[in-house]
Short mmCIF file of C-alpha atoms and ligand atoms in Angstrom, two decimals:
data_model
loop_
_atom_site.label_atom_id
_atom_site.label_comp_id
_atom_site.label_asym_id
_atom_site.label_seq_id
_atom_site.Cartn_x
_atom_site.Cartn_y
_atom_site.Cartn_z
CA MET A 1 0.00 0.00 0.00
CA LEU A 2 2.81 2.43 0.86
CA SER A 3 4.81 4.23 -1.80
CA ASP A 4 8.38 3.16 -2.54
CA ARG A 5 9.36 6.72 -1.76
CA ILE A 6 8.04 6.72 1.80
CA GLN A 7 9.60 3.36 2.52
CA VAL A 8 13.13 4.66 2.08
CA LEU A 9 12.49 7.33 4.73
CA SER A 10 13.38 6.68 8.40
CA GLU A 11 11.71 8.44 11.29
CA SER A 12 13.77 11.21 12.94
CA MET A 13 15.80 9.42 15.64
CA THR A 14 16.10 12.55 17.78
CA ILE A 15 12.33 12.96 17.85
CA ALA A 16 11.71 9.21 18.37
CA ILE A 17 14.01 8.94 21.40
CA THR A 18 12.67 12.11 22.96
CA ALA A 19 9.12 10.79 22.55
CA LEU A 20 10.13 7.46 24.12
CA ALA A 21 11.74 9.22 27.11
CA GLN A 22 8.58 11.31 27.59
CA GLN A 23 6.40 8.22 27.45
CA LEU A 24 8.53 6.41 30.06
CA LYS A 25 8.28 9.50 32.28
CA ARG A 26 4.49 9.54 31.96
CA GLU A 27 4.50 5.88 33.01
CA GLY A 28 6.15 7.01 36.26
CA LYS A 29 9.75 5.97 35.47
CA ASP A 30 12.58 8.15 36.75
CA ILE A 31 13.95 9.43 33.44
CA LEU A 32 16.43 12.24 32.77
CA GLY A 33 16.15 13.48 29.21
CA PHE A 34 19.18 14.75 27.28
CA SER A 35 17.98 13.81 23.84
CA ALA A 36 15.84 16.80 22.91
CA GLY A 37 17.23 19.36 20.53
CA GLU A 38 15.47 22.35 22.02
CA PRO A 39 16.23 25.10 24.51
CA ASP A 40 14.69 24.72 27.97
CA PHE A 41 14.02 28.49 28.06
CA ASP A 42 10.67 30.09 27.36
CA THR A 43 10.15 32.30 24.30
CA PRO A 44 11.04 35.92 25.22
CA HIS A 45 8.16 38.18 26.30
CA VAL A 46 8.66 40.71 23.55
CA ILE A 47 7.88 37.94 21.03
CA LYS A 48 4.92 36.52 22.94
CA ASP A 49 3.42 39.99 23.40
CA ALA A 50 3.58 40.63 19.64
CA ALA A 51 1.76 37.34 19.03
CA ILE A 52 -0.95 38.11 21.59
CA LYS A 53 -1.50 41.49 19.97
CA ALA A 54 -1.73 39.86 16.54
CA ILE A 55 -4.45 37.51 17.77
CA GLU A 56 -6.37 40.31 19.43
CA GLU A 57 -6.18 42.42 16.29
CA GLY A 58 -7.57 39.54 14.25
CA PHE A 59 -4.44 38.81 12.22
CA THR A 60 -5.69 35.29 11.72
CA LYS A 61 -6.13 34.80 8.00
CA TYR A 62 -4.11 33.26 5.17
CA THR A 63 -1.09 35.29 4.13
CA PRO A 64 1.11 35.13 1.02
CA VAL A 65 2.71 31.66 0.81
CA ASP A 66 6.26 32.96 1.30
CA GLY A 67 5.33 35.28 4.19
CA ILE A 68 4.02 38.81 4.71
CA ILE A 69 6.20 41.54 3.28
CA GLU A 70 7.07 42.92 6.75
CA LEU A 71 8.47 39.52 7.71
CA LYS A 72 10.44 39.14 4.49
CA GLU A 73 11.86 42.63 5.02
CA ALA A 74 12.85 41.65 8.56
CA ILE A 75 14.68 38.58 7.16
CA VAL A 76 16.44 40.69 4.51
CA ASP A 77 17.43 43.32 7.12
CA LYS A 78 18.70 40.68 9.54
CA LEU A 79 20.90 39.05 6.92
CA ALA A 80 22.32 42.42 5.85
CA ARG A 81 22.85 43.75 9.39
CA GLU A 82 24.28 40.64 11.02
CA ASN A 83 25.80 38.63 8.18
CA ASP A 84 26.69 41.18 5.50
CA LEU A 85 24.48 39.26 3.07
CA HIS A 86 22.49 41.42 0.70
CA TYR A 87 19.29 39.93 -0.64
CA THR A 88 16.00 41.38 -1.86
CA THR A 89 12.61 40.20 -0.62
CA ASP A 90 12.15 37.96 -3.67
CA GLN A 91 15.30 36.08 -2.65
CA VAL A 92 13.87 34.89 0.68
CA ILE A 93 11.01 32.60 1.74
CA ALA A 94 9.55 31.90 5.19
CA SER A 95 8.60 28.30 5.97
CA ASN A 96 7.23 26.18 8.79
CA GLY A 97 10.58 25.61 10.47
CA ALA A 98 14.03 25.30 8.92
CA LYS A 99 13.14 21.66 8.43
CA GLN A 100 10.55 22.65 5.83
CA SER A 101 13.05 25.07 4.26
CA LEU A 102 15.46 22.15 3.82
CA PHE A 103 12.72 19.88 2.53
CA ASN A 104 11.61 22.51 -0.01
CA LEU A 105 15.21 22.98 -1.11
CA PHE A 106 16.01 19.29 -1.61
CA GLN A 107 12.73 18.66 -3.41
CA SER A 108 13.32 21.65 -5.67
CA VAL A 109 16.87 20.86 -6.82
CA ILE A 110 17.58 17.13 -6.53
CA ASN A 111 17.04 14.83 -9.51
CA PRO A 112 17.17 11.03 -9.25
CA GLY A 113 20.80 9.93 -8.91
CA ASP A 114 22.15 13.33 -7.86
CA GLU A 115 24.75 13.10 -5.12
CA VAL A 116 24.52 15.15 -1.96
CA ILE A 117 27.73 15.43 0.06
CA ILE A 118 27.04 15.32 3.78
CA PRO A 119 29.89 15.43 6.32
CA ALA A 120 29.31 13.08 9.30
CA PRO A 121 28.42 13.40 12.11
CA TYR A 122 25.39 15.02 10.45
CA TRP A 123 22.00 16.12 11.64
CA VAL A 124 19.65 13.15 11.22
CA THR A 125 17.38 14.75 8.66
CA TYR A 126 19.76 15.49 5.75
CA PRO A 127 20.36 11.99 4.35
CA GLU A 128 16.70 11.12 4.77
CA ILE A 129 15.38 14.05 2.75
CA ALA A 130 18.17 13.56 0.22
CA LYS A 131 16.97 9.97 -0.32
CA TYR A 132 13.32 11.01 -0.30
CA SER A 133 14.13 13.47 -3.08
CA GLY A 134 15.74 10.71 -5.16
CA GLY A 135 19.28 11.76 -4.29
CA ILE A 136 22.22 9.72 -3.06
CA PRO A 137 23.82 10.82 0.22
CA VAL A 138 27.63 10.75 -0.02
CA ILE A 139 28.97 10.74 3.51
CA ILE A 140 32.35 12.22 4.44
CA GLU A 141 33.53 10.70 7.71
CA THR A 142 35.12 12.95 10.32
CA ASP A 143 35.97 12.24 13.95
CA ASP A 144 37.06 13.89 17.17
CA LYS A 145 40.72 13.95 16.07
CA THR A 146 39.90 16.79 13.62
CA ALA A 147 37.21 18.33 15.87
CA PHE A 148 34.69 16.74 13.46
CA LYS A 149 35.60 19.04 10.60
CA MET A 150 35.90 17.99 6.98
CA THR A 151 39.16 18.92 5.25
CA PRO A 152 39.28 20.51 1.78
CA ASP A 153 40.99 17.31 0.50
CA GLN A 154 38.18 15.12 1.79
CA LEU A 155 35.72 17.34 -0.03
CA LYS A 156 37.78 17.28 -3.24
CA ASN A 157 37.86 13.47 -3.16
CA ALA A 158 34.11 13.17 -2.64
CA ILE A 159 33.17 15.30 -5.66
CA THR A 160 32.03 13.47 -8.80
CA PRO A 161 30.24 14.66 -11.98
CA LYS A 162 26.99 13.76 -10.18
CA THR A 163 27.55 15.98 -7.15
CA LYS A 164 24.68 18.43 -6.85
CA MET A 165 24.99 19.83 -3.37
CA LEU A 166 27.13 20.03 -0.24
CA VAL A 167 25.47 20.36 3.16
CA LEU A 168 27.35 22.50 5.67
CA THR A 169 26.23 22.85 9.28
CA SER A 170 28.19 25.31 11.38
CA PRO A 171 27.77 25.39 14.34
CA SER A 172 27.11 21.69 14.07
CA ASN A 173 24.34 19.57 15.45
CA PRO A 174 25.46 17.09 16.92
CA THR A 175 29.11 18.07 17.61
CA GLY A 176 29.10 21.84 18.22
CA SER A 177 32.07 22.31 15.89
CA VAL A 178 32.31 25.62 14.04
CA TYR A 179 34.16 26.25 10.78
CA THR A 180 36.35 29.36 10.78
CA LYS A 181 36.07 31.96 8.02
CA GLU A 182 39.35 30.67 6.54
CA GLU A 183 38.09 27.09 6.53
CA ILE A 184 34.90 28.12 4.71
CA GLU A 185 37.00 30.07 2.21
CA GLU A 186 39.02 26.89 1.57
CA ILE A 187 35.82 24.93 1.01
CA GLY A 188 34.67 27.67 -1.38
CA LYS A 189 37.90 27.36 -3.35
CA VAL A 190 37.39 23.62 -3.81
CA LEU A 191 33.93 24.32 -5.26
CA GLU A 192 35.00 27.09 -7.63
CA GLY A 193 34.40 26.20 -11.27
CA THR A 194 31.73 23.60 -10.40
CA ASP A 195 27.91 23.91 -10.36
CA ILE A 196 27.69 22.50 -6.84
CA LEU A 197 25.22 24.19 -4.51
CA VAL A 198 25.93 24.66 -0.80
CA ALA A 199 23.08 24.24 1.67
CA SER A 200 24.34 26.16 4.68
CA ASP A 201 22.32 25.33 7.78
CA GLU A 202 22.96 28.21 10.19
CA MET A 203 20.39 27.34 12.86
CA TYR A 204 22.86 27.61 15.73
CA GLU A 205 24.44 30.86 14.55
CA LYS A 206 23.73 32.74 17.78
CA LEU A 207 24.95 29.97 20.06
CA VAL A 208 28.74 30.30 19.91
CA TYR A 209 31.04 30.28 22.93
CA HIS A 210 34.35 31.58 24.25
CA GLY A 211 34.84 34.21 21.58
CA THR A 212 34.17 31.86 18.65
CA ARG A 213 33.04 33.81 15.61
CA PHE A 214 30.26 32.58 13.37
CA THR A 215 30.75 32.99 9.62
CA ALA A 216 27.85 32.79 7.18
CA ALA A 217 28.98 30.57 4.29
CA ALA A 218 27.51 32.87 1.63
CA SER A 219 29.52 35.81 2.98
CA VAL A 220 33.04 34.57 2.23
CA SER A 221 33.14 35.34 -1.51
CA GLU A 222 31.03 36.40 -4.48
CA ASP A 223 31.27 32.83 -5.80
CA MET A 224 29.99 31.39 -2.51
CA PHE A 225 27.19 33.98 -2.38
CA HIS A 226 25.85 32.70 -5.68
CA ARG A 227 26.12 28.97 -4.94
CA THR A 228 24.97 29.02 -1.29
CA VAL A 229 21.43 28.61 -0.06
CA THR A 230 21.25 29.94 3.50
CA ILE A 231 18.90 28.14 5.88
CA ASN A 232 18.12 29.61 9.28
CA GLY A 233 15.31 30.04 11.78
CA LEU A 234 14.44 31.05 15.32
CA SER A 235 13.83 27.68 16.99
CA LYS A 236 17.19 27.54 18.75
CA SER A 237 18.31 31.18 19.08
CA VAL A 238 15.02 32.52 20.47
CA ALA A 239 13.54 29.32 21.91
CA MET A 240 10.70 29.15 19.38
CA THR A 241 10.72 25.45 18.47
CA GLY A 242 6.95 25.02 18.73
CA TRP A 243 6.05 28.15 16.74
CA ARG A 244 7.39 26.64 13.49
CA PHE A 245 9.30 29.31 11.65
CA GLY A 246 12.37 29.02 9.46
CA TYR A 247 13.61 30.74 6.34
CA CYS A 248 15.74 30.32 3.32
CA ALA A 249 17.70 32.88 1.28
CA ALA A 250 19.24 32.33 -2.13
CA ALA A 251 20.65 34.53 -4.86
CA ASN A 252 18.74 32.51 -7.46
CA LYS A 253 15.18 33.89 -7.58
CA ASP A 254 13.95 30.94 -9.65
CA LEU A 255 14.93 28.60 -6.84
CA ILE A 256 12.96 30.68 -4.32
CA LYS A 257 10.00 30.65 -6.76
CA ALA A 258 10.23 26.85 -7.04
CA MET A 259 10.24 26.46 -3.26
CA LYS A 260 7.26 28.80 -3.02
CA LYS A 261 5.39 26.75 -5.62
CA LEU A 262 6.00 23.55 -3.64
CA GLN A 263 4.93 25.22 -0.40
CA SER A 264 1.79 26.58 -2.10
CA GLN A 265 0.77 22.98 -2.77
CA SER A 266 1.66 21.62 0.66
CA THR A 267 1.41 23.79 3.80
CA SER A 268 0.88 27.30 2.35
CA ASN A 269 2.06 30.09 4.65
CA VAL A 270 3.63 29.94 8.10
CA ASN A 271 0.97 30.50 10.80
CA SER A 272 0.03 34.20 10.56
CA ILE A 273 0.57 34.84 14.29
CA THR A 274 4.00 33.22 14.24
CA GLN A 275 4.97 35.53 11.38
CA ILE A 276 4.22 38.65 13.45
CA ALA A 277 6.09 37.15 16.40
CA ALA A 278 9.08 36.15 14.24
CA ILE A 279 9.65 39.78 13.19
CA LYS A 280 10.51 40.51 16.84
CA GLY A 281 12.91 37.59 16.90
CA LEU A 282 14.71 38.94 13.85
CA ASP A 283 14.77 42.71 14.32
CA GLY A 284 16.95 42.92 17.43
CA SER A 285 14.06 43.31 19.94
CA ALA A 286 15.00 40.03 21.66
CA ASP A 287 18.78 40.50 21.59
CA ALA A 288 19.14 40.83 25.38
CA ASP A 289 17.20 37.58 25.88
CA ILE A 290 19.31 35.85 23.22
CA GLU A 291 22.50 36.90 25.00
CA MET A 292 21.16 35.77 28.38
CA MET A 293 20.42 32.30 26.97
CA ARG A 294 23.77 32.15 25.18
CA GLN A 295 25.62 32.89 28.42
CA ALA A 296 23.65 30.23 30.29
CA PHE A 297 24.48 27.66 27.58
CA GLU A 298 28.14 28.66 27.67
CA ALA A 299 28.36 28.04 31.44
CA ARG A 300 26.65 24.66 31.05
CA CYS A 301 28.92 23.79 28.14
CA ASP A 302 32.00 24.40 30.34
CA GLU A 303 30.73 22.38 33.25
CA ALA A 304 29.27 19.49 31.24
CA THR A 305 32.47 19.15 29.17
CA SER A 306 34.71 18.94 32.21
CA LEU A 307 32.35 16.55 34.00
CA PHE A 308 32.38 14.15 31.02
CA ASN A 309 36.12 14.41 30.51
CA SER A 310 36.66 13.33 34.11
CA VAL A 311 34.71 10.09 33.57
CA SER A 312 37.08 7.26 32.83
CA GLY A 313 36.36 5.72 29.42
CA LEU A 314 34.61 8.80 27.99
CA SER A 315 36.01 11.79 26.15
CA VAL A 316 34.53 14.83 24.49
CA VAL A 317 35.85 17.66 22.34
CA LYS A 318 34.69 20.92 23.88
CA PRO A 319 32.04 22.39 21.56
CA LYS A 320 32.45 25.87 20.13
CA GLY A 321 28.73 26.27 19.56
CA ALA A 322 25.20 24.77 19.63
CA PHE A 323 24.08 22.94 22.80
CA TYR A 324 25.27 19.38 22.37
CA LEU A 325 28.23 17.28 23.48
CA PHE A 326 29.18 14.42 21.18
CA VAL A 327 30.71 12.03 23.66
CA ASN A 328 33.11 9.26 22.61
CA HIS A 329 32.34 5.99 24.44
CA LYS A 330 34.28 3.59 22.18
CA GLU A 331 36.48 2.36 25.03
CA ILE A 332 33.41 1.16 26.89
CA GLU A 333 31.23 -0.01 24.00
CA PRO A 334 31.65 0.53 20.26
CA ASP A 335 27.95 0.03 19.45
CA SER A 336 26.12 3.28 20.15
CA MET A 337 22.60 1.82 19.76
CA LYS A 338 23.38 -0.86 22.33
CA PHE A 339 24.98 1.67 24.69
CA ALA A 340 22.13 4.21 24.53
CA LYS A 341 19.41 1.57 24.86
CA SER A 342 21.05 -0.02 27.88
CA LEU A 343 21.68 3.42 29.47
CA LEU A 344 18.00 4.31 29.12
CA GLU A 345 16.74 0.96 30.39
CA ASN A 346 19.15 0.59 33.28
CA SER A 347 19.87 4.14 34.42
CA GLY A 348 16.95 6.15 33.09
CA VAL A 349 19.16 8.48 31.04
CA ALA A 350 18.03 9.39 27.51
CA VAL A 351 20.75 10.33 25.01
CA VAL A 352 20.82 9.92 21.22
CA PRO A 353 23.11 7.21 19.81
CA GLY A 354 25.81 8.45 17.45
CA ALA A 355 24.69 5.95 14.80
CA GLY A 356 21.69 8.21 14.15
CA PHE A 357 24.15 10.94 13.12
CA GLY A 358 26.26 8.58 11.06
CA SER A 359 29.04 8.12 13.67
CA ASP A 360 29.02 5.02 15.82
CA GLY A 361 30.76 4.89 19.21
CA TYR A 362 29.43 8.25 20.39
CA PHE A 363 26.28 9.60 22.01
CA ARG A 364 24.78 13.06 21.74
CA PHE A 365 24.06 14.74 25.07
CA SER A 366 22.04 17.97 24.98
CA PHE A 367 22.99 20.48 27.66
CA ALA A 368 19.87 22.56 27.00
CA THR A 369 18.65 21.72 30.47
CA ASP A 370 19.36 22.93 34.01
CA ILE A 371 22.74 22.37 35.58
CA ASP A 372 21.49 20.14 38.44
CA THR A 373 19.91 17.74 35.96
CA ILE A 374 23.14 17.74 33.95
CA ARG A 375 25.19 16.87 37.07
CA GLU A 376 22.80 14.07 38.03
CA GLY A 377 22.83 12.78 34.43
CA VAL A 378 26.63 12.59 34.32
CA ARG A 379 26.67 10.94 37.74
CA ARG A 380 24.26 8.25 36.51
CA ILE A 381 26.24 7.74 33.30
CA GLU A 382 29.45 7.34 35.33
CA SER A 383 27.94 4.71 37.58
CA PHE A 384 26.37 2.95 34.55
CA ILE A 385 29.85 2.74 32.99
CA GLU A 386 31.46 1.47 36.19
CA ASN A 387 29.03 -1.45 36.13
CA TYR A 388 28.90 -1.91 32.36
CA ASP A 389 30.97 -5.08 32.04
CA LYS A 390 28.98 -6.86 34.72
CA ARG A 391 25.72 -6.54 32.78
N1 PMP B 401 18.85 22.25 11.30
C1 PMP B 401 19.44 21.81 12.41
C2 PMP B 401 20.92 21.62 12.39
C3 PMP B 401 18.70 21.51 13.55
O1 PMP B 401 19.29 21.04 14.65
C4 PMP B 401 17.31 21.69 13.51
C5 PMP B 401 16.53 21.34 14.75
N2 PMP B 401 15.39 20.70 14.61
C6 PMP B 401 16.73 22.18 12.33
C7 PMP B 401 17.53 22.44 11.24
C8 PMP B 401 15.27 22.40 12.16
O2 PMP B 401 14.72 23.31 13.05
P1 PMP B 401 13.27 23.88 12.91
O3 PMP B 401 12.53 23.07 11.92
O4 PMP B 401 12.69 23.78 14.28
O5 PMP B 401 13.42 25.31 12.47
N1 LIG B 402 16.91 19.44 15.66
C1 LIG B 402 16.50 18.90 16.91
C2 LIG B 402 17.40 17.73 17.26
O1 LIG B 402 18.35 17.50 16.62
C3 LIG B 402 15.04 18.62 16.98
C4 LIG B 402 14.58 17.24 16.57
C5 LIG B 402 14.41 17.09 15.10
O2 LIG B 402 13.85 17.99 14.49
O3 LIG B 402 14.83 16.07 14.59
O4 LIG B 402 17.20 17.08 18.19
#
């Protein structure tokens, strides 16, 4: 009964494990959840107030598919002000989360057999939507020895005549690694003279630590500006995961038109109230809240990293951004599915196995939760490891 297309698609592992942890909690089990990819903070008041006003004023109807003009202007202004990227309003489109932006993009550019280069560890969704779009994911392996960053040579070797797109995620989910401006320039040089697109997922742009500087991929050269499709949103930076807002910017107006056409036949516009709220997340009104959350994540990042690095058998590269640790547990157990399952069943700690991100022998631990829960989580993981062989 089911289409061939849907059968190649796997469910999002991050969402599945988080749902399982929540179900176990509801059943009364003592579960600590570190699998969710969302901030524990509430959406800032300035954003909520704008939404409440929009409801009261009756801003509750359909809008243009790609977003109201005020929202598109706010996206254009944000990209110019913060990233030195200069687009017009017909080069941007608002969607129901960056996930839909990515889905629209892959569906609009991938033909059957096209190759999509995805450095691992990768966010769970990329290979799935590449396959769903008829594409072939080409995975470049990286590990903690290079802080999970792909080298220009690795990229060069992965390119074939069928390569259509490279996915870049900086800061990275799940490792928190961040490419420097120079590293992105090097990547850009490898791509020069090809028709390869870059999908630059910049969701964690605002969450960078210890003086790390974020660089927008499209900003490093004229060539990169033209080949890069910038994907961003407010889920992580302004704690708006449930509101469903993301956006995409591209120099190629026909690509934006294609994405709009697809969206017009699927979800239509982003919720009208979310659009009004999102303007406040983009225009600088929430900057103090963003900085408060960033500082809290930075403090947790420091503490969680040193706690894990003091556990015998585990090691972690300190992240430069995002809110995840990608912890190496190969000394204890090479199979990440087995490790994470046993940890959940025996110690009530939910983490996401590295296999879901294409890198076995690791687990992803989200530190987007309070510090006491983090300490208790690491304590449980340590005692789980001490007893691991006996099980
Ligand atoms: N990209 C990355 C790297 C993410 O971690 C997420 C989190 N879900 C998304 C895109 C999608 O976010 P959203 O759809 O909530 O905007
Ligand atoms: N991006 C988040 C994560 O990695 C949310 C879950 C999802 O959308 O898959 O956990």
